[in-house]
Amino acid sequence: MFTIKFIFIYFLLRVFFDNPFVALVAIVIAYAIIDRWYIGALPDFVKPLSRWKRIMKLKRDLKFSPSPGHTLYEIGALQVEGGYMQEGLKNLEKAHNLIQEYPDIEYYLGVARIRTGALESGKEALENALKLNPKIQYGFPYIYLIEYSLKRKEPQEQIDAYLEKIVEYGNPRMYYEVGVVFQQAGSSEKAREMFQKVQVSFRESPSFLRKQQRYYSIMAKVRNIW
């Protein structure tokens, strides 16, 4: 039924625009807009641009900031969220030197350190974040502590203890992120288990949250095929 509707709409637009390529582009753009408003199956293509614009503004503000530590922290956190770990780490280290015992700085610092190979100091920062605020980032520090444990080949009991914390906060995105960590570490069976939990968690989620979580449900199914 979906295929028939797609073909029908495509031919209507092709006649209207008198150009098959423009018709196809129009359908893609229309679907992307509808998905952003109602479905949530596609990644947010606007978010990286918004993040970059925010970083550029913060860098300009940094020259005149009366409290550069907080500005450096926000720049570093945004860079880590965007996957730019080395750049983020540099700014977070500077922020950490200026502001002590700030749980969010410790959290992002831990993530950046573990992702750049500084495992021990990364674990220490994550544990500091949890001491300062046990609910910091709603359980996400345990994802990176699991990553640390897998890289350090710690006993399964330690990994299971972290997984119990994941279950406490469990949502589709968390289970998906943990599944990716297990998959990258070569633990295919455990990864598959986490990806299945994504689907269970997604089905049990309130309807108003599903748009935000559908992307992780779809990606978990894709990764489960690998």
mmCIF file of N, CA, C and O in Angstrom, residues 30 33 39 45 65 92 103 109 155 166 170 178 192 210:
data_model
loop_
_atom_site.group_PDB
_atom_site.id
_atom_site.type_symbol
_atom_site.label_atom_id
_atom_site.label_comp_id
_atom_site.label_asym_id
_atom_site.label_seq_id
_atom_site.Cartn_x
_atom_site.Cartn_y
_atom_site.Cartn_z
ATOM 1 N N ALA A 30 9.565 16.448 1.624
ATOM 2 C CA ALA A 30 8.273 16.361 2.302
ATOM 3 C C ALA A 30 8.299 15.278 3.375
ATOM 4 O O ALA A 30 7.811 15.482 4.498
ATOM 5 N N ILE A 33 10.309 16.399 6.433
ATOM 6 C CA ILE A 33 9.558 17.336 7.279
ATOM 7 C C ILE A 33 8.510 16.602 8.105
ATOM 8 O O ILE A 33 8.379 16.828 9.314
ATOM 9 N N ILE A 39 7.063 11.482 13.131
ATOM 10 C CA ILE A 39 7.493 10.076 13.152
ATOM 11 C C ILE A 39 8.771 9.868 13.965
ATOM 12 O O ILE A 39 8.807 9.071 14.899
ATOM 13 N N PHE A 45 18.864 16.056 11.304
ATOM 14 C CA PHE A 45 19.919 16.620 10.478
ATOM 15 C C PHE A 45 20.213 18.083 10.837
ATOM 16 O O PHE A 45 21.262 18.607 10.485
ATOM 17 N N SER A 65 34.150 36.680 28.286
ATOM 18 C CA SER A 65 33.427 36.026 29.376
ATOM 19 C C SER A 65 34.081 36.292 30.730
ATOM 20 O O SER A 65 35.290 36.071 30.896
ATOM 21 N N LEU A 92 37.475 20.877 28.005
ATOM 22 C CA LEU A 92 37.000 20.376 29.299
ATOM 23 C C LEU A 92 38.130 20.355 30.336
ATOM 24 O O LEU A 92 37.897 20.633 31.516
ATOM 25 N N PRO A 103 29.774 18.357 38.659
ATOM 26 C CA PRO A 103 29.498 17.002 38.163
ATOM 27 C C PRO A 103 29.420 16.890 36.642
ATOM 28 O O PRO A 103 29.883 15.898 36.071
ATOM 29 N N LEU A 109 34.141 15.054 30.881
ATOM 30 C CA LEU A 109 35.583 14.785 30.911
ATOM 31 C C LEU A 109 35.828 13.281 30.903
ATOM 32 O O LEU A 109 36.711 12.778 30.180
ATOM 33 N N PRO A 155 36.060 -8.459 35.506
ATOM 34 C CA PRO A 155 35.153 -9.597 35.704
ATOM 35 C C PRO A 155 33.724 -9.260 35.297
ATOM 36 O O PRO A 155 33.282 -8.110 35.394
ATOM 37 N N ILE A 166 21.921 0.464 34.588
ATOM 38 C CA ILE A 166 21.323 0.804 33.298
ATOM 39 C C ILE A 166 19.828 0.469 33.312
ATOM 40 O O ILE A 166 18.994 1.249 32.853
ATOM 41 N N GLY A 170 16.676 2.528 32.449
ATOM 42 C CA GLY A 170 16.547 2.027 31.085
ATOM 43 C C GLY A 170 15.544 2.737 30.196
ATOM 44 O O GLY A 170 14.396 2.938 30.559
ATOM 45 N N VAL A 178 24.389 1.056 24.935
ATOM 46 C CA VAL A 178 25.099 -0.065 25.579
ATOM 47 C C VAL A 178 25.305 -1.195 24.582
ATOM 48 O O VAL A 178 26.374 -1.821 24.538
ATOM 49 N N ARG A 192 23.177 -8.236 21.213
ATOM 50 C CA ARG A 192 21.852 -8.642 20.733
ATOM 51 C C ARG A 192 20.815 -8.536 21.853
ATOM 52 O O ARG A 192 19.683 -8.084 21.637
ATOM 53 N N ARG A 210 7.416 8.225 22.011
ATOM 54 C CA ARG A 210 7.884 7.310 20.965
ATOM 55 C C ARG A 210 8.536 8.023 19.786
ATOM 56 O O ARG A 210 9.429 7.479 19.149
#
